[in-house]
XYZ file of C-alpha atoms in Angstrom:
454
model
C 68.174 51.223 116.233
C 69.737 54.438 114.971
C 69.097 55.527 111.399
C 71.811 54.148 109.032
C 73.101 57.641 108.229
C 73.426 58.396 111.955
C 75.219 55.081 112.524
C 77.598 55.844 109.659
C 78.316 59.329 111.042
C 78.966 57.841 114.499
C 81.457 55.330 113.056
C 83.259 58.166 111.264
C 83.430 60.162 114.498
C 84.932 57.139 116.273
C 87.583 56.870 113.551
C 88.418 60.577 113.714
C 88.804 60.363 117.503
C 91.326 57.517 117.154
C 89.029 54.659 118.223
C 89.885 52.690 115.095
C 88.825 49.184 116.193
C 85.442 50.412 117.420
C 84.902 52.271 114.160
C 85.710 49.124 112.142
C 83.284 47.039 114.213
C 80.474 49.576 113.768
C 81.081 49.723 110.029
C 81.168 45.948 109.608
C 77.926 45.633 111.577
C 76.307 48.358 109.484
C 77.423 46.657 106.253
C 75.887 43.360 107.376
C 72.562 45.060 108.052
C 72.511 47.276 104.943
C 69.944 45.025 103.297
C 71.004 45.638 99.727
C 70.989 49.450 99.993
C 73.676 50.128 97.354
C 74.306 53.723 98.372
C 74.731 52.803 102.034
C 76.889 49.791 101.203
C 79.077 51.917 98.967
C 79.666 54.527 101.660
C 80.326 51.911 104.362
C 82.777 50.038 102.139
C 84.529 53.318 101.370
C 84.907 54.048 105.088
C 86.203 50.527 105.719
C 88.723 51.142 102.926
C 89.896 54.288 104.726
C 90.310 52.277 107.945
C 92.351 49.648 106.097
C 94.474 52.376 104.511
C 95.182 53.828 107.937
C 96.360 50.373 109.050
C 98.669 50.089 106.033
C 96.741 47.190 104.492
C 96.969 48.473 100.910
C 95.594 45.376 99.211
C 92.573 45.117 101.502
C 91.932 48.854 101.209
C 92.034 48.793 97.414
C 89.683 45.798 97.321
C 87.169 47.489 99.633
C 87.360 50.719 97.603
C 86.757 48.786 94.368
C 83.693 47.161 95.897
C 82.509 50.600 96.985
C 82.798 51.896 93.421
C 80.725 48.971 92.138
C 77.864 50.324 94.249
C 78.643 54.062 94.040
C 80.503 54.804 90.802
C 82.826 57.841 90.987
C 82.567 58.027 94.795
C 85.496 60.342 95.546
C 86.618 58.851 98.908
C 86.883 55.408 97.284
C 88.798 56.842 94.340
C 91.167 58.580 96.741
C 91.807 55.291 98.571
C 92.630 53.480 95.325
C 94.943 56.265 94.166
C 96.593 56.474 97.574
C 97.179 52.711 97.704
C 98.617 52.730 94.207
C 101.198 55.268 95.269
C 101.823 54.127 98.829
C 102.500 50.572 97.676
C 104.549 51.542 94.631
C 108.354 51.409 94.469
C 109.833 54.682 95.631
C 111.861 55.172 92.479
C 110.285 54.372 89.120
C 110.837 55.368 85.525
C 108.014 57.483 84.211
C 107.419 60.338 81.750
C 108.100 63.935 82.723
C 104.880 65.541 83.896
C 103.687 69.058 84.646
C 100.636 70.051 86.714
C 99.105 73.087 85.023
C 96.916 75.304 87.243
C 96.498 78.129 84.723
C 92.979 78.020 83.356
C 93.107 80.984 81.001
C 91.291 80.003 77.823
C 93.733 81.534 75.363
C 96.862 80.626 77.309
C 95.903 76.940 77.533
C 95.569 76.797 73.745
C 98.984 78.386 73.252
C 101.117 77.131 76.118
C 100.167 73.509 76.767
C 101.281 72.399 73.269
C 104.646 74.097 73.912
C 105.114 72.135 77.144
C 104.101 68.920 75.418
C 106.647 69.689 72.716
C 109.296 69.886 75.434
C 108.473 66.314 76.449
C 106.011 66.887 79.309
C 102.695 65.217 79.884
C 100.492 68.084 81.049
C 97.547 67.740 83.410
C 95.233 70.779 83.390
C 93.205 71.570 86.526
C 89.456 71.167 86.089
C 87.772 73.164 88.869
C 87.992 76.955 88.655
C 86.475 79.934 90.522
C 83.732 80.185 87.896
C 81.565 82.164 90.308
C 84.121 85.002 90.316
C 83.565 87.674 87.608
C 87.290 88.456 87.690
C 87.857 84.948 86.291
C 85.917 85.783 83.114
C 88.621 84.256 80.863
C 88.664 80.937 82.732
C 88.352 77.679 80.825
C 88.264 73.988 81.640
C 89.329 71.349 79.150
C 89.638 67.570 79.246
C 91.379 67.533 75.855
C 94.793 66.723 77.300
C 93.762 63.988 79.755
C 94.242 61.221 77.218
C 97.904 62.211 76.895
C 98.539 61.794 80.645
C 99.595 58.239 81.492
C 98.585 58.268 85.182
C 96.118 55.632 86.357
C 92.378 56.184 85.974
C 91.960 56.568 89.742
C 94.758 59.131 89.913
C 93.242 61.180 87.092
C 89.817 60.986 88.733
C 91.183 62.350 92.007
C 93.046 65.164 90.246
C 90.038 66.045 88.105
C 87.842 66.458 91.164
C 90.248 68.459 93.291
C 89.770 72.232 93.522
C 93.365 73.416 93.259
C 92.365 77.090 93.472
C 90.525 76.889 96.792
C 91.101 73.448 98.275
C 93.936 72.254 100.490
C 95.776 69.146 99.328
C 94.615 65.893 100.900
C 97.204 63.259 101.814
C 96.334 61.483 98.568
C 96.804 64.621 96.467
C 100.127 65.324 98.182
C 101.349 61.829 97.358
C 100.099 61.955 93.769
C 101.627 65.331 92.967
C 104.993 64.379 94.436
C 105.236 60.942 92.852
C 103.711 61.765 89.469
C 104.826 65.328 88.661
C 108.092 67.193 88.234
C 106.728 70.729 87.862
C 103.734 72.664 89.148
C 102.916 75.695 87.003
C 100.277 78.008 88.443
C 98.860 81.459 88.001
C 99.902 84.009 90.613
C 96.705 85.735 91.664
C 94.585 86.549 94.692
C 93.896 82.814 94.833
C 97.067 81.929 96.741
C 95.992 78.436 97.842
C 97.683 76.600 94.941
C 100.951 78.413 95.600
C 100.750 77.927 99.370
C 100.030 74.199 99.031
C 102.770 73.674 96.443
C 105.358 75.528 98.539
C 104.393 73.560 101.646
C 104.149 70.065 100.180
C 105.671 69.772 96.696
C 109.327 68.856 96.294
C 109.670 69.678 92.619
C 109.858 72.922 90.673
C 107.185 75.608 91.071
C 106.642 78.146 88.301
C 104.335 80.999 89.304
C 103.155 82.669 86.105
C 102.526 86.413 86.290
C 100.864 88.458 83.573
C 100.987 91.924 85.085
C 98.797 93.863 87.509
C 97.230 97.253 86.953
C 99.006 100.307 88.360
C 99.723 100.859 91.220
C 99.460 97.218 92.351
C 102.257 94.646 92.468
C 102.273 90.899 93.094
C 104.157 91.490 96.321
C 100.993 93.246 97.561
C 99.198 89.869 97.554
C 101.406 88.708 100.432
C 100.498 91.483 102.853
C 99.214 90.700 106.335
C 98.465 87.049 107.099
C 100.020 85.871 103.811
C 103.449 87.352 104.584
C 104.774 83.991 105.945
C 104.125 82.486 102.503
C 106.604 84.915 100.949
C 109.172 83.809 103.550
C 108.437 80.157 102.764
C 108.950 80.847 99.051
C 112.317 82.366 99.853
C 113.308 79.222 101.769
C 112.769 76.822 98.870
C 115.372 78.666 96.815
C 115.754 78.062 93.116
C 112.916 75.537 93.023
C 110.668 78.612 92.815
C 110.461 80.645 89.606
C 108.624 83.931 89.199
C 107.590 83.308 85.593
C 106.888 86.846 84.432
C 105.169 87.191 81.091
C 106.958 90.483 80.398
C 110.494 91.486 81.275
C 109.510 94.570 83.294
C 107.205 92.947 85.870
C 109.822 92.054 88.491
C 111.323 95.536 88.641
C 108.553 96.679 91.021
C 108.558 93.442 93.082
C 110.581 92.539 96.167
C 112.122 89.456 97.770
C 112.015 86.124 95.912
C 109.619 87.474 93.276
C 112.291 89.872 92.087
C 115.288 87.646 92.804
C 113.943 84.570 90.995
C 112.314 86.213 87.996
C 112.569 84.570 84.584
C 110.746 85.972 81.572
C 108.498 83.494 79.764
C 106.471 85.309 77.137
C 102.708 84.865 76.891
C 102.411 83.161 73.503
C 99.686 83.659 70.941
C 97.651 80.541 70.083
C 98.187 79.084 66.639
C 94.480 79.418 65.782
C 94.780 83.207 65.486
C 97.336 82.823 62.680
C 94.758 81.149 60.440
C 93.514 84.674 59.673
C 96.943 86.281 59.403
C 97.002 89.231 57.021
C 93.283 89.037 56.127
C 92.422 92.601 57.206
C 90.112 94.558 54.899
C 89.152 97.557 57.038
C 85.724 97.732 55.394
C 83.884 98.456 58.653
C 82.763 101.859 59.836
C 83.591 101.831 63.567
C 86.743 101.988 65.655
C 86.919 99.063 68.053
C 87.862 99.062 71.748
C 88.192 96.283 74.302
C 86.593 96.734 77.716
C 85.309 93.590 79.500
C 83.434 93.562 82.786
C 82.169 97.144 82.592
C 79.554 96.759 85.339
C 81.114 93.991 87.437
C 84.644 95.340 87.883
C 85.374 98.906 89.093
C 88.632 99.089 87.152
C 86.921 98.378 83.836
C 84.038 100.646 84.762
C 86.566 103.461 84.912
C 88.124 102.436 81.591
C 84.695 102.396 79.960
C 83.993 105.907 81.274
C 87.315 107.099 79.798
C 86.506 105.595 76.398
C 83.162 107.363 76.404
C 84.719 110.629 77.571
C 87.521 110.679 75.010
C 86.098 108.868 71.965
C 82.287 108.833 72.156
C 81.964 111.213 69.203
C 83.779 108.718 66.946
C 81.874 105.764 65.459
C 82.897 102.976 67.839
C 82.154 99.486 69.138
C 83.283 98.000 72.453
C 83.832 94.263 72.839
C 84.747 92.008 75.766
C 82.838 89.564 77.955
C 80.190 91.286 80.084
C 78.823 89.331 83.032
C 76.246 92.067 83.680
C 74.702 93.548 80.504
C 75.513 97.165 79.675
C 72.762 99.480 78.459
C 74.771 100.858 75.551
C 74.257 99.947 71.894
C 77.973 100.374 71.233
C 78.811 97.502 73.649
C 78.758 94.293 71.609
C 77.312 90.991 72.833
C 79.629 88.067 73.505
C 81.615 87.159 70.381
C 82.799 83.700 69.395
C 86.397 83.284 68.206
C 85.218 83.410 64.598
C 83.119 86.523 65.198
C 85.975 88.248 67.005
C 88.337 87.512 64.155
C 85.860 89.011 61.700
C 85.596 92.097 63.908
C 89.376 92.525 63.591
C 89.218 91.931 59.841
C 86.648 94.681 59.231
C 87.732 97.287 61.800
C 89.350 100.381 60.260
C 91.257 100.830 63.533
C 91.692 99.195 66.942
C 92.124 101.937 69.547
C 93.894 100.678 72.677
C 94.156 103.657 75.058
C 95.515 101.665 78.023
C 98.156 103.444 80.082
C 99.201 100.258 81.882
C 102.962 99.707 81.843
C 102.788 96.064 82.971
C 99.584 94.637 81.582
C 98.154 94.170 78.104
C 95.219 92.227 76.699
C 95.708 89.541 74.070
C 93.245 91.315 71.775
C 95.344 94.157 70.316
C 98.190 91.731 69.565
C 95.773 89.255 67.980
C 94.409 92.106 65.872
C 97.941 92.936 64.736
C 98.266 89.353 63.440
C 95.120 89.865 61.376
C 96.614 93.138 60.122
C 94.316 95.605 61.882
C 95.992 98.989 62.501
C 96.350 99.307 66.280
C 96.855 102.617 68.082
C 98.510 102.520 71.516
C 100.030 104.951 74.021
C 103.638 105.876 74.571
C 104.759 104.302 77.875
C 102.169 101.518 77.883
C 103.206 97.860 77.689
C 102.758 97.599 73.919
C 105.247 100.459 73.631
C 107.661 98.426 75.774
C 107.136 95.389 73.515
C 107.971 97.675 70.583
C 111.198 98.652 72.391
C 109.996 102.249 72.493
C 110.300 102.591 68.730
C 108.773 105.635 67.066
C 106.176 103.578 65.180
C 103.211 105.111 63.317
C 100.827 103.437 65.769
C 102.228 104.948 68.961
C 100.467 108.028 70.348
C 101.855 110.580 72.796
C 98.442 111.590 74.124
C 94.690 111.339 73.614
C 94.655 114.153 71.062
C 97.106 112.307 68.798
C 95.198 109.043 69.255
C 91.930 110.746 68.302
C 93.480 112.375 65.257
C 94.933 109.109 63.956
C 91.719 107.216 64.688
C 89.715 109.821 62.787
C 92.083 109.635 59.824
C 91.811 105.847 59.679
C 88.006 105.998 59.961
C 88.041 108.470 57.066
C 89.932 105.960 54.910
C 93.600 107.033 55.198
C 95.109 103.914 53.641
C 98.632 105.335 53.655
C 98.549 105.675 57.453
C 96.969 102.224 57.755
C 99.733 100.675 55.653
C 102.450 102.415 57.687
C 100.983 101.194 60.980
C 100.451 97.656 59.717
C 103.999 97.362 58.396
C 105.428 98.315 61.803
C 103.526 95.786 63.932
C 105.367 92.513 63.276
C 108.169 93.113 65.832
C 105.485 93.460 68.511
C 103.770 90.234 67.442
C 107.144 88.459 67.502
C 107.499 89.263 71.223
C 104.595 86.843 71.849
C 105.720 84.081 69.529
C 105.476 80.392 70.326
C 109.103 79.943 69.305
C 110.303 82.526 71.840
C 108.111 81.039 74.571
C 109.478 77.557 73.861
C 113.065 78.759 74.208
C 112.274 80.533 77.447
C 110.410 77.536 78.925
C 113.413 75.373 78.045
C 115.669 77.695 80.038
C 113.329 77.668 83.034
C 112.428 74.003 83.395
C 114.734 71.789 85.408
C 115.735 68.354 84.077
C 113.051 65.820 84.905
C 113.654 63.508 87.837
C 111.461 61.346 90.003
C 111.319 62.657 93.548
C 110.490 60.807 96.751
C 107.083 61.539 98.254
C 106.881 63.874 101.212
C 107.141 61.871 104.425
């Protein structure tokens, strides 16, 4: 007799080749001879549940899947069968809460934005599997904190929690769940285009692609070069159901096609936790602070680090930001907790932000402004745009002016510090929760239950 695992694989091959009755017979025979092997019984019952699902026998399929889970708790194929049967056998039109599928796993953004969406009446499901092996995803976060607010069934939540939305194609069960249970898919527009491609192909609700700015000279349109060009055409075809949710009003001006045509600005809000330290700045430290994550694992930030050292190394300084690969430099700080980072802002005489990027900015200098830290930034960079180009005391025309102001603040120039601090609130207001809530309200379509994709 063949080994049970070989017999199971053979039955699955029969099913995949369309020999359904033969597959069922093999599986039933294997179940009868399993001899109390719980793992084998669980897998066989799960496969029998798939066969029953294929035949449209929802009740039988759900029963078999439940029996599978008794032997193999959390077995994903069985969970998928239960979730699929729940949706396939449900009435096509039901009353349910508005829901939003949130595939934006940025640690700070989750804290700030999900409560806004909940305040607008949406149950929000946050994706759980991220590209955590990718150094470029250094700000990624996974949280189960919002699951208890989502009223989907336990099987549905289990399937969603175990699906890799960033890299995995949607199964038939996931397609059905997302269409029947959600009104909006909000996702981050990045080099991981799978979530966007799957949503455009299979979701019948609204798709909001959030964009936070790319470094010069890159645009988001660049992501669709070559083999991904048909995706841009597909986005164009779905019309106003697609929204290019730019975090800053100037992002779309360098884009083309539907990214430019369907741009709506939704600011990137600051989390409420940062406001617990509002106005607590003392400036009692002795070093200027800079942000530069990923010095050794990202060429872009390697270049920024070299510029900081070239232009400011003679000033007392400290560089913070998550480093995947340690940097042999005493001025580069180890990983800081939220509390430690806040205290860094509180003590820093000056935050020097020499970025020249016109369409990208880190959270950190804006968070520091909330604390009251004097922040120096360049004319023409995105902070300057957020300040509406105002001639503030913190703006610097060039490196020489930035160095001179940094030196003055390190030497204790409290008059300059006060002038800079008093000018920063309009910039902070551009990232307010209240503004983001108004903009999300304008973007989101009225909730409606949509039929599943046939």
